[in-house]
Short mmCIF file of C-alpha atoms and ligand atoms in Angstrom, two decimals:
data_model
loop_
_atom_site.label_atom_id
_atom_site.label_comp_id
_atom_site.label_asym_id
_atom_site.label_seq_id
_atom_site.Cartn_x
_atom_site.Cartn_y
_atom_site.Cartn_z
CA MET A 1 8.48 38.34 25.62
CA ASN A 2 11.86 37.73 27.27
CA GLN A 3 13.22 34.45 25.76
CA GLU A 4 16.15 34.30 28.16
CA LEU A 5 13.71 34.34 31.06
CA GLY A 6 11.70 31.58 29.37
CA LYS A 7 14.84 29.38 29.32
CA LYS A 8 15.59 30.15 32.96
CA LEU A 9 12.04 29.29 34.02
CA LEU A 10 12.32 25.96 32.22
CA SER A 11 15.57 25.21 34.03
CA ILE A 12 13.79 25.72 37.38
CA LEU A 13 10.39 24.18 36.66
CA LYS A 14 9.02 21.29 34.62
CA GLU A 15 7.56 22.09 31.21
CA GLU A 16 3.97 21.64 32.42
CA GLN A 17 4.58 24.23 35.14
CA VAL A 18 5.40 26.99 32.65
CA LYS A 19 2.76 28.38 30.31
CA LYS A 20 3.17 31.16 27.78
CA ASP A 21 0.46 33.66 26.83
CA GLU A 22 -1.89 32.15 29.36
CA PRO A 23 -5.34 33.81 29.38
CA MET A 24 -5.95 35.21 32.85
CA LYS A 25 -9.69 34.91 32.40
CA SER A 26 -9.15 31.21 33.12
CA HIS A 27 -7.58 32.04 36.49
CA THR A 28 -9.86 34.72 37.93
CA THR A 29 -13.38 34.35 39.29
CA PHE A 30 -14.42 37.47 37.31
CA ARG A 31 -13.60 35.44 34.17
CA VAL A 32 -11.99 38.45 32.50
CA GLY A 33 -8.37 39.30 31.72
CA GLY A 34 -5.94 39.01 28.82
CA PRO A 35 -2.82 36.83 28.55
CA ALA A 36 0.09 36.70 30.97
CA ASP A 37 3.46 36.46 29.19
CA TYR A 38 4.38 33.63 31.53
CA PHE A 39 2.18 31.76 34.00
CA VAL A 40 4.02 29.45 36.37
CA THR A 41 2.89 27.02 39.08
CA PRO A 42 5.74 26.31 41.50
CA GLN A 43 5.41 23.36 43.88
CA THR A 44 7.83 24.39 46.63
CA ALA A 45 9.08 27.52 48.39
CA GLU A 46 12.48 26.96 46.75
CA GLU A 47 10.89 27.02 43.30
CA VAL A 48 9.05 30.24 44.14
CA ALA A 49 12.32 31.82 45.33
CA LYS A 50 14.21 30.69 42.22
CA VAL A 51 11.50 32.02 39.87
CA ILE A 52 11.66 35.39 41.62
CA GLU A 53 15.43 35.43 41.41
CA ALA A 54 15.21 34.75 37.65
CA CYS A 55 12.64 37.55 37.20
CA THR A 56 14.84 39.96 39.16
CA GLN A 57 17.91 39.04 37.09
CA GLU A 58 15.98 39.54 33.85
CA LYS A 59 14.26 42.70 35.16
CA VAL A 60 10.85 41.26 34.42
CA PRO A 61 8.00 42.00 36.85
CA TYR A 62 6.16 39.19 38.62
CA TYR A 63 2.85 38.95 40.46
CA ILE A 64 1.46 36.34 42.83
CA VAL A 65 -2.05 34.97 42.40
CA GLY A 66 -4.02 32.45 44.41
CA ASN A 67 -7.53 31.64 43.21
CA GLY A 68 -7.91 35.06 41.54
CA SER A 69 -11.08 35.74 43.50
CA ASN A 70 -10.19 39.32 44.34
CA LEU A 71 -8.51 40.22 41.11
CA LEU A 72 -9.29 42.21 37.96
CA VAL A 73 -6.71 41.67 35.22
CA SER A 74 -6.56 44.09 32.28
CA ASP A 75 -7.77 42.99 28.85
CA LYS A 76 -4.21 43.61 27.65
CA GLY A 77 -3.03 40.99 30.10
CA TYR A 78 0.17 41.11 32.10
CA GLU A 79 3.65 41.70 30.71
CA GLY A 80 5.55 39.61 33.19
CA VAL A 81 5.36 36.39 35.15
CA ILE A 82 2.28 35.32 37.07
CA ILE A 83 3.27 33.01 39.90
CA GLN A 84 0.21 31.03 40.93
CA ILE A 85 0.30 29.59 44.46
CA TYR A 86 -2.72 27.35 44.48
CA LYS A 87 -3.28 23.66 43.80
CA GLN A 88 0.42 22.79 43.67
CA MET A 89 1.00 24.09 47.21
CA ASN A 90 -2.11 23.18 49.16
CA GLN A 91 -1.17 20.72 51.91
CA VAL A 92 -3.21 20.92 55.12
CA LYS A 93 -2.28 19.21 58.39
CA VAL A 94 -4.23 19.20 61.67
CA GLU A 95 -2.21 19.06 64.90
CA GLY A 96 -4.33 19.25 68.02
CA ALA A 97 -6.23 22.54 67.81
CA GLN A 98 -3.83 23.93 65.22
CA ILE A 99 -4.05 23.73 61.46
CA HIS A 100 -0.86 24.02 59.46
CA ALA A 101 -1.59 24.80 55.82
CA GLN A 102 0.25 25.86 52.71
CA ALA A 103 -0.68 29.16 51.10
CA GLY A 104 -2.42 27.53 48.14
CA ALA A 105 -5.00 25.67 50.24
CA LEU A 106 -8.54 26.91 49.67
CA LEU A 107 -10.30 28.31 52.72
CA SER A 108 -13.20 25.93 52.03
CA MET A 109 -10.83 22.98 52.15
CA ILE A 110 -9.32 24.15 55.44
CA ALA A 111 -12.81 24.71 56.85
CA LYS A 112 -13.72 21.14 55.92
CA ARG A 113 -10.64 19.83 57.73
CA ALA A 114 -11.53 21.95 60.77
CA LEU A 115 -15.05 20.49 60.73
CA ASP A 116 -13.75 16.92 60.46
CA ALA A 117 -11.40 17.56 63.40
CA GLU A 118 -14.23 19.21 65.37
CA LEU A 119 -12.39 22.52 65.56
CA THR A 120 -14.36 25.73 65.78
CA GLY A 121 -13.44 29.34 64.87
CA PHE A 122 -12.99 29.04 61.12
CA GLU A 123 -16.65 28.74 60.11
CA PHE A 124 -16.72 32.37 58.90
CA ALA A 125 -14.20 31.58 56.16
CA ALA A 126 -15.81 28.45 54.70
CA GLY A 127 -17.63 30.37 51.96
CA ILE A 128 -14.85 32.79 50.97
CA PRO A 129 -13.62 31.40 47.65
CA GLY A 130 -9.93 32.26 48.07
CA THR A 131 -6.68 30.64 49.12
CA LEU A 132 -5.10 30.92 52.54
CA GLY A 133 -2.34 33.12 51.03
CA GLY A 134 -4.81 35.60 49.53
CA ALA A 135 -6.78 35.63 52.78
CA CYS A 136 -3.73 36.37 54.96
CA VAL A 137 -2.59 39.26 52.73
CA MET A 138 -5.87 41.12 53.02
CA ASN A 139 -7.06 39.78 56.36
CA ALA A 140 -10.15 38.37 54.68
CA GLY A 141 -13.27 38.32 56.79
CA ALA A 142 -17.00 37.69 56.80
CA TYR A 143 -19.95 37.61 59.17
CA GLY A 144 -18.05 39.07 62.11
CA GLY A 145 -14.96 36.86 61.75
CA GLU A 146 -11.62 37.65 60.17
CA MET A 147 -8.26 35.96 59.63
CA LYS A 148 -6.88 38.04 62.50
CA ASP A 149 -9.01 35.99 64.93
CA VAL A 150 -7.52 32.65 63.92
CA LEU A 151 -3.98 33.22 62.66
CA LYS A 152 -1.13 32.15 64.92
CA SER A 153 1.72 32.78 62.50
CA VAL A 154 2.46 33.20 58.80
CA THR A 155 5.61 32.10 57.00
CA VAL A 156 6.58 34.41 54.16
CA LEU A 157 9.23 34.84 51.51
CA THR A 158 10.65 38.36 51.45
CA ASP A 159 11.75 40.21 48.31
CA LYS A 160 15.33 39.46 49.37
CA GLY A 161 14.64 35.74 49.20
CA GLU A 162 14.55 35.20 52.98
CA VAL A 163 11.99 32.92 54.59
CA LYS A 164 10.58 34.46 57.79
CA THR A 165 7.88 33.34 60.21
CA LEU A 166 5.85 36.26 61.54
CA ALA A 167 3.82 35.89 64.71
CA LYS A 168 0.26 37.23 64.63
CA GLU A 169 1.32 40.40 66.53
CA GLU A 170 3.84 41.24 63.80
CA LEU A 171 1.31 40.88 60.99
CA GLU A 172 -0.34 44.31 61.48
CA LEU A 173 -3.70 42.88 60.50
CA GLY A 174 -6.34 45.56 59.91
CA TYR A 175 -9.41 45.95 57.74
CA ARG A 176 -8.35 44.29 54.46
CA THR A 177 -4.70 44.96 55.14
CA SER A 178 -1.55 43.48 56.67
CA VAL A 179 2.20 43.95 56.81
CA ILE A 180 2.37 41.22 54.14
CA ALA A 181 0.57 43.51 51.66
CA LYS A 182 2.57 46.57 52.72
CA LYS A 183 5.95 44.87 52.30
CA GLY A 184 5.07 42.74 49.28
CA TYR A 185 5.86 39.49 51.09
CA ILE A 186 4.78 36.17 49.62
CA VAL A 187 2.80 33.87 51.88
CA LEU A 188 4.15 30.30 51.89
CA GLU A 189 2.21 28.78 54.78
CA ALA A 190 0.37 29.66 57.97
CA VAL A 191 -0.68 28.20 61.28
CA LEU A 192 -4.24 28.67 62.51
CA GLU A 193 -5.17 28.32 66.16
CA LEU A 194 -8.74 27.08 66.65
CA GLN A 195 -10.73 25.68 69.59
CA LYS A 196 -12.29 22.32 70.24
CA GLY A 197 -16.00 22.41 69.35
CA GLU A 198 -19.02 20.24 68.62
CA LYS A 199 -19.26 18.93 65.07
CA GLU A 200 -23.03 19.54 64.78
CA ASN A 201 -22.65 23.15 65.94
CA ILE A 202 -19.79 23.85 63.54
CA GLN A 203 -21.78 22.30 60.69
CA ALA A 204 -24.89 24.30 61.65
CA VAL A 205 -22.98 27.62 61.56
CA MET A 206 -21.42 26.75 58.20
CA ASP A 207 -24.81 25.79 56.77
CA ASP A 208 -26.37 29.01 58.03
CA LEU A 209 -23.63 31.21 56.54
CA LYS A 210 -23.79 29.29 53.26
CA GLU A 211 -27.53 29.83 53.11
CA ARG A 212 -27.07 33.57 53.75
CA ARG A 213 -24.52 33.81 50.92
CA VAL A 214 -26.70 31.90 48.49
CA THR A 215 -29.75 34.09 49.21
CA LYS A 216 -27.98 37.45 49.32
CA GLN A 217 -25.07 37.17 46.88
CA PRO A 218 -25.16 36.78 43.08
CA LEU A 219 -23.17 33.54 43.17
CA GLU A 220 -24.72 32.50 39.85
CA TYR A 221 -22.54 35.09 38.02
CA PRO A 222 -18.77 35.50 37.87
CA SER A 223 -17.53 38.28 40.17
CA ALA A 224 -14.77 39.12 42.62
CA GLY A 225 -17.06 39.46 45.62
CA SER A 226 -17.46 42.88 47.23
CA THR A 227 -16.07 45.28 44.67
CA PHE A 228 -15.47 48.20 47.02
CA LYS A 229 -14.17 48.41 50.57
CA ARG A 230 -16.58 49.33 53.31
CA PRO A 231 -16.19 53.08 53.85
CA GLU A 232 -15.95 54.12 57.51
CA GLY A 233 -19.50 54.45 58.84
CA TYR A 234 -21.25 53.23 55.65
CA PHE A 235 -21.91 50.13 53.57
CA ALA A 236 -20.74 50.34 49.96
CA GLY A 237 -23.70 48.31 48.67
CA LYS A 238 -26.23 50.56 50.40
CA LEU A 239 -24.59 53.75 49.04
CA ILE A 240 -24.60 52.29 45.53
CA GLN A 241 -28.23 51.24 45.85
CA ASP A 242 -29.25 54.66 47.26
CA ALA A 243 -27.46 56.34 44.36
CA GLY A 244 -29.95 54.54 42.09
CA LEU A 245 -27.36 52.25 40.56
CA ARG A 246 -28.97 48.83 41.12
CA GLY A 247 -28.64 46.97 37.82
CA PHE A 248 -26.55 49.76 36.26
CA GLN A 249 -24.64 48.27 33.34
CA VAL A 250 -21.58 49.12 31.25
CA GLY A 251 -21.05 46.66 28.40
CA GLY A 252 -21.26 43.19 29.92
CA ALA A 253 -20.55 44.36 33.49
CA GLN A 254 -23.39 45.11 35.89
CA VAL A 255 -24.04 46.29 39.43
CA SER A 256 -25.77 43.16 40.69
CA GLU A 257 -29.51 43.50 41.10
CA LYS A 258 -29.34 41.01 43.95
CA HIS A 259 -26.56 42.75 45.92
CA CYS A 260 -25.39 46.23 44.89
CA GLY A 261 -21.99 45.72 46.54
CA PHE A 262 -21.12 43.19 43.82
CA VAL A 263 -20.14 44.03 40.26
CA ILE A 264 -20.85 40.95 38.18
CA ASN A 265 -19.79 39.71 34.79
CA LYS A 266 -23.32 39.54 33.43
CA ASP A 267 -22.60 38.87 29.81
CA GLN A 268 -19.06 38.45 28.49
CA ALA A 269 -17.78 41.58 30.19
CA THR A 270 -14.30 42.87 29.46
CA ALA A 271 -11.99 44.22 32.15
CA SER A 272 -12.56 47.71 30.68
CA ASP A 273 -16.31 47.28 31.13
CA VAL A 274 -15.75 46.41 34.79
CA MET A 275 -13.30 49.26 35.29
CA ASN A 276 -15.54 51.84 33.58
CA LEU A 277 -18.47 50.67 35.62
CA MET A 278 -16.48 50.91 38.85
CA ASN A 279 -15.31 54.43 38.01
CA GLN A 280 -18.81 55.60 37.15
CA VAL A 281 -20.26 54.04 40.31
CA SER A 282 -17.56 55.64 42.42
CA ASP A 283 -18.13 59.10 40.83
CA LYS A 284 -21.91 58.91 41.18
CA VAL A 285 -21.71 57.85 44.85
CA TYR A 286 -19.27 60.69 45.49
CA GLU A 287 -21.56 63.18 43.77
CA GLU A 288 -24.58 62.02 45.77
CA PHE A 289 -23.07 61.42 49.20
CA GLY A 290 -19.55 62.90 49.23
CA VAL A 291 -18.10 59.46 50.03
CA ARG A 292 -15.26 58.19 47.82
CA LEU A 293 -15.46 54.40 47.40
CA GLN A 294 -12.13 52.58 47.33
CA PRO A 295 -11.84 49.37 45.32
CA GLU A 296 -11.41 46.21 47.33
CA VAL A 297 -10.64 44.28 44.16
CA LYS A 298 -6.96 44.36 43.15
CA ARG A 299 -6.26 45.54 39.63
CA LEU A 300 -3.42 44.18 37.56
CA GLY A 301 -2.02 45.39 34.24
CA GLU A 302 -2.74 48.49 32.18
CA PHE A 303 -6.20 50.04 32.15
P1 LIG B 1 -6.21 36.45 44.62
O1 LIG B 1 -7.44 37.09 44.11
O2 LIG B 1 -5.54 35.46 43.75
O3 LIG B 1 -5.18 37.60 44.99
C1 LIG B 1 -5.62 38.71 45.73
C2 LIG B 1 -4.39 39.48 46.23
O4 LIG B 1 -3.67 38.65 47.14
C3 LIG B 1 -3.42 39.85 45.12
O5 LIG B 1 -2.88 41.11 45.41
C4 LIG B 1 -2.35 38.77 45.20
O6 LIG B 1 -1.09 39.23 44.76
C5 LIG B 1 -2.33 38.47 46.68
N1 LIG B 1 -1.94 37.08 46.99
C6 LIG B 1 -2.62 35.95 46.69
N2 LIG B 1 -1.95 34.88 47.17
C7 LIG B 1 -0.82 35.35 47.75
C8 LIG B 1 0.29 34.75 48.42
N3 LIG B 1 0.41 33.41 48.58
N4 LIG B 1 1.27 35.57 48.89
C9 LIG B 1 1.19 36.90 48.72
N5 LIG B 1 0.18 37.52 48.08
C10 LIG B 1 -0.82 36.76 47.62
N6 LIG B 1 -13.43 38.32 50.68
C11 LIG B 1 -13.62 38.51 51.99
O7 LIG B 1 -12.72 38.99 52.69
N7 LIG B 1 -14.81 38.17 52.58
C12 LIG B 1 -15.85 37.62 51.88
O8 LIG B 1 -16.88 37.32 52.44
C13 LIG B 1 -15.65 37.40 50.48
N8 LIG B 1 -16.64 36.87 49.73
C14 LIG B 1 -16.44 36.66 48.40
C15 LIG B 1 -17.47 36.10 47.64
C16 LIG B 1 -17.29 35.87 46.28
C17 LIG B 1 -18.41 35.28 45.47
C18 LIG B 1 -16.04 36.19 45.67
C19 LIG B 1 -15.81 35.93 44.21
C20 LIG B 1 -15.02 36.76 46.42
C21 LIG B 1 -15.20 37.00 47.79
N9 LIG B 1 -14.19 37.57 48.57
C22 LIG B 1 -14.40 37.77 49.91
C23 LIG B 1 -12.93 38.01 47.95
C24 LIG B 1 -11.81 36.94 47.93
O9 LIG B 1 -12.33 35.63 47.87
C25 LIG B 1 -10.89 37.05 49.14
O10 LIG B 1 -10.37 38.34 49.24
C26 LIG B 1 -9.73 36.02 49.09
O11 LIG B 1 -9.02 36.10 50.31
C27 LIG B 1 -8.78 36.21 47.93
O12 LIG B 1 -7.96 35.06 47.84
P2 LIG B 1 -7.36 34.57 46.44
O13 LIG B 1 -6.51 33.38 46.70
O14 LIG B 1 -8.43 34.40 45.44
O15 LIG B 1 -6.45 35.83 46.07
#
C-alpha cells in the first residue's frame, strides 16, 4: 500500500472519507469482493479531481463505483483507490420538466422525485438499483425505456481534469454503452428532460413494473442483475435455460432458478465461484448454440 498516497488523500479529504483495506463485498450488490487498498467518498467534483490527481502523481490506479450493482470485484480485492460516487453526491433538484441530479443519486430516488412532481418518462428506471452515474455510463434500460430517452445532458470530469457538459447527441448512447464508458469519463451530474403527466398513471406504471420485477427476478438473493448482455437476436436467459443450466451451481454461485439470466449469490459465493460459473455457462451456451455470451457485469481486479 502506497503510504505517500494515503497522506495525500488525507490532505484532500476528511478522515472519515478515507478507508483502508475496505471490503468491497460491503459495496456491491453481489456481496462478494476482497479489500480495496483505499476506498474514498468525495463530496464535491473538486475533491474527485484532486483524488485523481493524487493517484496519477503516485501512479496508483483508481476506479469509480456507484452502488456496485453491476460490479464483480475479485476476491483478491483491488490494489488501488476506489472512488465511490454515491450518498455523498446525491442532490436532486426539479426545475419545471427537468430534473438536475448529481451522479450519486439513486435512480429510485430520482423516480420518486419525478412522481412527486408529476413528471412522466422515468418510470422504467424506478426499479434499477443503481446510481445516475452508473446508469449514464452504460445507458441503463428496462421494459422498453433507456437513459437515452430521458437524458438532456451529462456533466463529466475527463482524465485531464476538465469538467465538460455533453449534450445527449454527443453521448453516443447505444445498447449498454456510451462515449462516457469509451473515454473513461467520470459522471458528475446530469439533466433529465421529462414530460408533465398524471400522478396516478405514473404511480400505476411504477407499481406494474415493480410487480413484474418481484415476480420474475430473484430479488431475494444478492446479484448484479442480468449477468450477460442480450446477444443480437436472442435472450441470454433463454439460451442459458435451453442449454439446461437452470439452477446450475459452482460453489455458492448459481444460475437463478427463477430467472436464468441472473447469476445469484446463493450461499456465500466467492468472486471466483461467480466467475467460474459465468465462464462455464458461456462455454456451454457456445457449444450448444454457437452464440458467445458477453458479460454485462463489469469485473474489477485479478481473476
Ligand atoms: P456500479 O455497479 O457501481 O458501476 C458500474 C460501472 O459504472 C463501473 O464500470 C463503474 O466504474 C461505472 N460508474 C459508476 N458510477 C460512475 C460515475 N459516476 N462515473 C463514471 N463511471 C461510473 N441494469 C439495467 O440496465 N436494467 C435493469 O433492469 C437492471 N436491473 C437490475 C436488477 C438488479 C436486481 C440488479 C442487482 C442490477 C440491475 N441492473 C440493471 C444493473 C445495474 O443496476 C445498472 O447497470 C446500474 O446502472 C449500475 O449503476 P451503479 O451505480 O450500481 O454502478
